[in-house]
Each structure stands twice: as structure tokens, then as C-alpha cells.
Amino acid sequence: MPKIGGRPARIARDDILRAGRELGMRRLSVKAVAVRLGVTATALYRHVDGRWGLERLVGESILTELRLRDDPRHGLEQHLLSFALQMRAFMLEYPGLVTYLQLLFPRGDGGQRLLNTEVDALVRRGYEPGAAIVLSGAVASLTIAMTASEEHSMAAEEADGDGLDRERQAVLDRLSRDDRLAGPSAALPQVPRPEYVRLLLTASIRGLIESCPPGRPIAEMVADLAATGEEL
């Protein structure tokens, strides 16, 4: 947005959102948006509360596009796995979004809507709201953390795929020279990333359901978990 007649260009919040969406969450910054709009960073501060406000504006706008599908035929485990995989697929579609979610969730209306949607789905499956919040939050946090690691690996491959391949081979070579680890490591199957993610999510969800089954009061669950931690 160029200056007209020597005067600073006027921008609106929608202009900032549009520029932010065009940049994407991975490249998003106050400076980058200001440059894209042809204004100073100060002009943006009239509409957003610095970097945090800019991230929230763009991040929540993206989250409004995620519509969680809840198949009523799905049992609890299948539903939670579907919830996690839908979140993962959406985050990978928008590079950098996972970092926004990893810092704090929910941070705005979009995230809060998603949390409410999942809480409602768990209440329909026998949970009280408090336990539904804990369980959905745990699955969401786990999915966000796993996707962040996955996106980091994908970014490394894009930046220097050959270098990463060399590092991977170096790890394999190191393991092959270890008397204890060589045999078991060589025997491990090569599981594709999507199947590996599904495997970890399924195992984690089963453990969460065992600790927090439908109908169990949240206070009882928290007390048992605290007691287990003390025993360890």
C-alpha cells in the first residue's frame, strides 16, 4: 500500500489480516507485515497489540477454517484419534500455525470454539464437562507437540535435505558399531511417518482413556494421578 501525496498510507485491521495471511504464520512479524503494506511498524500498533496481537489476529483467523467432523458412529478411542488427526492435518496445511498453538491454547475465539466443539463431543460420550476439558486438552496438547516436531523435521529437510540425510546415516553408522544396539536397531521396521504418528497417538489416547474413563469425576482422577506421581 503506497504513500499518497507524501502522507502515510492509511490501513485498516482487515489490511493487516490480509497481509498476515499472505505471509503465513511461519514468516509473520510486525516488520514483515509493515513492509508488505508499505507503512511503518508504528502504523500497525494502532490496530494490533504488537507481535502478540498480530499473531492472535492471523492465527485465530486461520483457525476459523477448521471444522472438526464428529462421526456419531465412532467410539471414544476412534473419535479422539480422529480429532487428533484432523488437527494434525490442518496444522501441517498452514506452516507455522503449530508454533502459535504450542505456546498457548486457546488464545482466542477460534481456539475456544474448537475446544468447545470437542468438549461437547466428549460430553455426548459420557464425560462431565470438567473431565471433557482435561481429556480434550491433553489430546490437543499431545497432537500439537508431535506436529511441531514433525514440522521441524520437514523444515530441516526443505532447508538442507542432503545434510539431514548425512546426519541420519551417521546415526545409523554409530548404532551399527554399538555391540548392544546394533542388532535390535537393524531389526526395527521402517515405519512411514503417518503410520508412526497414528501409532503414538493411539497408544497415548488409550492410556488417557484408561486414566480418565467416561463418568469418572475429575477430582478423583486428579487425586489418583497425583498419588501416582508421589509414588514415583
XYZ file of C-alpha atoms in Angstrom:
232
model
C 0.000 0.000 0.000
C 1.972 3.064 -1.226
C 2.004 6.540 0.280
C -0.227 9.073 -1.464
C 0.762 12.741 -1.748
C 3.501 12.367 0.835
C 1.051 11.295 3.509
C 1.353 7.930 5.267
C -0.902 5.310 3.748
C -3.991 4.555 5.792
C -4.507 0.955 6.743
C -7.281 -0.938 8.472
C -7.264 -4.068 10.581
C -8.503 -6.048 7.576
C -5.445 -4.917 5.586
C -3.170 -6.235 8.329
C -5.042 -9.529 8.412
C -4.858 -9.907 4.648
C -1.118 -9.198 4.578
C -0.540 -11.524 7.510
C -2.438 -14.356 5.849
C -0.442 -13.831 2.652
C 2.840 -14.035 4.561
C 1.765 -17.059 6.569
C 2.411 -17.835 10.213
C 5.982 -19.007 9.638
C 7.078 -15.648 8.143
C 4.736 -13.478 10.193
C 6.183 -10.445 12.006
C 5.231 -6.824 12.567
C 8.109 -5.712 10.344
C 7.199 -8.102 7.520
C 3.563 -7.009 7.509
C 4.544 -3.325 7.630
C 6.880 -3.768 4.667
C 4.207 -5.619 2.720
C 1.713 -2.818 3.345
C 4.243 -0.038 2.706
C 3.820 1.527 6.148
C 5.844 1.864 9.324
C 5.529 -0.596 12.172
C 4.021 2.217 14.237
C 1.022 2.249 11.892
C 0.315 -1.371 12.789
C 0.420 -0.687 16.535
C -2.700 1.442 16.160
C -4.603 -1.705 15.225
C -2.830 -4.657 16.895
C -1.069 -5.095 20.216
C 2.412 -5.747 18.878
C 3.635 -9.200 17.893
C 1.229 -10.996 20.248
C -1.777 -9.182 18.874
C -0.664 -9.754 15.286
C -0.170 -13.477 15.860
C -3.544 -13.762 17.536
C -5.281 -11.865 14.721
C -3.857 -14.069 11.977
C -3.775 -17.322 13.923
C -7.383 -17.124 15.049
C -8.467 -16.197 11.540
C -6.876 -19.398 10.237
C -8.457 -21.492 12.992
C -11.942 -20.366 11.962
C -11.482 -22.534 8.852
C -11.019 -25.746 10.841
C -14.302 -27.610 11.186
C -13.980 -30.737 13.288
C -16.024 -33.680 11.998
C -17.593 -35.891 14.641
C -18.899 -39.214 13.349
C -21.532 -40.393 15.869
C -20.703 -43.996 14.952
C -17.194 -43.611 16.366
C -16.447 -44.988 19.791
C -14.374 -42.962 22.228
C -10.913 -44.105 21.105
C -11.727 -43.767 17.416
C -13.256 -40.331 17.991
C -10.225 -38.989 19.868
C -7.860 -40.369 17.231
C -9.934 -38.688 14.516
C -9.869 -35.431 16.481
C -6.074 -35.593 16.764
C -5.511 -36.499 13.109
C -7.812 -33.716 11.894
C -5.871 -31.213 13.994
C -2.544 -32.554 12.701
C -3.595 -32.389 9.045
C -4.849 -28.817 9.438
C -1.692 -27.624 11.212
C 0.543 -29.134 8.535
C -1.528 -27.333 5.901
C -0.588 -23.979 7.463
C 3.158 -23.952 8.278
C 3.909 -22.078 11.477
C 0.413 -22.449 12.930
C 1.570 -25.233 15.226
C 4.080 -22.890 16.888
C 1.279 -20.440 17.572
C -0.832 -23.181 19.160
C 2.066 -24.709 21.064
C 2.768 -21.539 23.016
C -0.732 -21.195 24.455
C -4.066 -22.795 23.575
C -6.695 -21.487 23.267
C -5.567 -17.902 22.694
C -8.723 -16.541 21.099
C -12.184 -17.191 19.740
C -11.069 -19.692 17.089
C -9.271 -21.948 19.534
C -12.023 -21.588 22.107
C -14.611 -22.668 19.520
C -12.579 -25.782 18.735
C -12.242 -26.639 22.419
C -15.986 -26.201 22.957
C -16.732 -28.401 19.949
C -14.563 -31.216 21.282
C -15.882 -30.866 24.848
C -19.427 -31.214 23.501
C -18.402 -34.345 21.592
C -16.969 -35.913 24.759
C -19.984 -34.932 26.868
C -22.121 -36.822 24.344
C -19.899 -39.831 25.053
C -20.485 -39.771 28.787
C -17.988 -37.274 30.203
C -18.775 -34.454 32.586
C -17.615 -31.048 31.232
C -14.606 -30.758 33.560
C -13.228 -34.163 32.599
C -14.000 -33.457 28.934
C -11.908 -30.279 29.088
C -8.982 -32.156 30.655
C -9.119 -35.032 28.181
C -9.583 -32.903 25.061
C -6.839 -30.542 26.233
C -4.461 -33.451 26.815
C -5.078 -34.930 23.359
C -4.763 -31.493 21.731
C -1.507 -30.732 23.567
C -0.058 -34.105 22.617
C -1.033 -33.625 18.973
C 0.375 -30.101 18.858
C 3.701 -31.229 20.347
C 4.026 -34.146 17.927
C 3.122 -31.999 14.934
C 5.621 -29.321 15.989
C 8.382 -31.938 15.962
C 7.155 -33.241 12.620
C 7.059 -29.764 11.068
C 10.550 -29.027 12.386
C 11.857 -32.156 10.650
C 10.066 -31.248 7.428
C 11.533 -27.723 7.527
C 15.018 -29.179 8.031
C 14.509 -31.436 5.020
C 13.428 -28.479 2.898
C 16.349 -26.330 4.036
C 19.090 -28.949 3.685
C 17.778 -32.361 2.756
C 21.207 -33.705 1.807
C 22.718 -32.576 5.095
C 19.923 -34.173 7.074
C 20.332 -37.428 5.159
C 24.034 -37.429 6.009
C 23.208 -36.887 9.700
C 20.707 -39.733 9.635
C 23.252 -42.038 8.058
C 25.808 -41.006 10.672
C 23.356 -42.025 13.392
C 22.782 -45.409 11.742
C 26.527 -45.939 11.398
C 27.052 -45.089 15.046
C 24.361 -47.551 16.134
C 25.807 -50.258 13.914
C 29.096 -50.050 15.828
C 27.412 -50.426 19.227
C 27.568 -54.026 20.499
C 24.254 -53.741 22.360
C 22.246 -51.569 19.972
C 23.394 -52.796 16.559
C 21.247 -55.930 16.320
C 17.968 -54.542 17.709
C 18.330 -51.316 15.703
C 18.863 -53.181 12.435
C 15.793 -55.323 13.128
C 13.463 -52.383 13.686
C 10.931 -51.904 10.863
C 10.946 -48.674 8.889
C 7.534 -47.195 9.709
C 6.337 -44.338 7.446
C 5.752 -41.073 9.289
C 1.910 -41.028 9.074
C 1.669 -44.578 10.444
C 4.198 -43.797 13.172
C 2.182 -40.736 14.228
C -1.015 -42.785 14.291
C 0.715 -45.461 16.380
C 1.919 -42.992 19.012
C -1.397 -41.168 19.145
C -3.362 -44.396 19.525
C -1.166 -45.659 22.363
C -1.333 -42.298 24.151
C -5.095 -41.992 23.749
C -5.623 -45.480 25.159
C -3.596 -44.521 28.220
C -5.544 -41.301 28.687
C -8.878 -43.112 28.429
C -7.711 -45.657 30.989
C -6.818 -42.851 33.417
C -9.913 -40.819 32.608
C -12.832 -43.092 31.607
C -16.317 -41.699 30.985
C -18.252 -40.972 34.162
C -15.246 -40.726 36.440
C -15.240 -37.477 38.482
C -12.396 -35.182 37.554
C -11.379 -34.659 41.197
C -10.935 -38.414 41.678
C -8.847 -38.702 38.535
C -6.565 -35.813 39.527
C -6.122 -37.252 43.034
C -5.095 -40.657 41.632
C -2.636 -39.092 39.189
C -1.115 -37.020 41.973
C -0.751 -40.116 44.153
C 0.928 -41.994 41.313
C 3.388 -39.145 40.870
C 4.284 -39.209 44.543
C 4.891 -42.955 44.405
C 7.333 -42.492 41.535
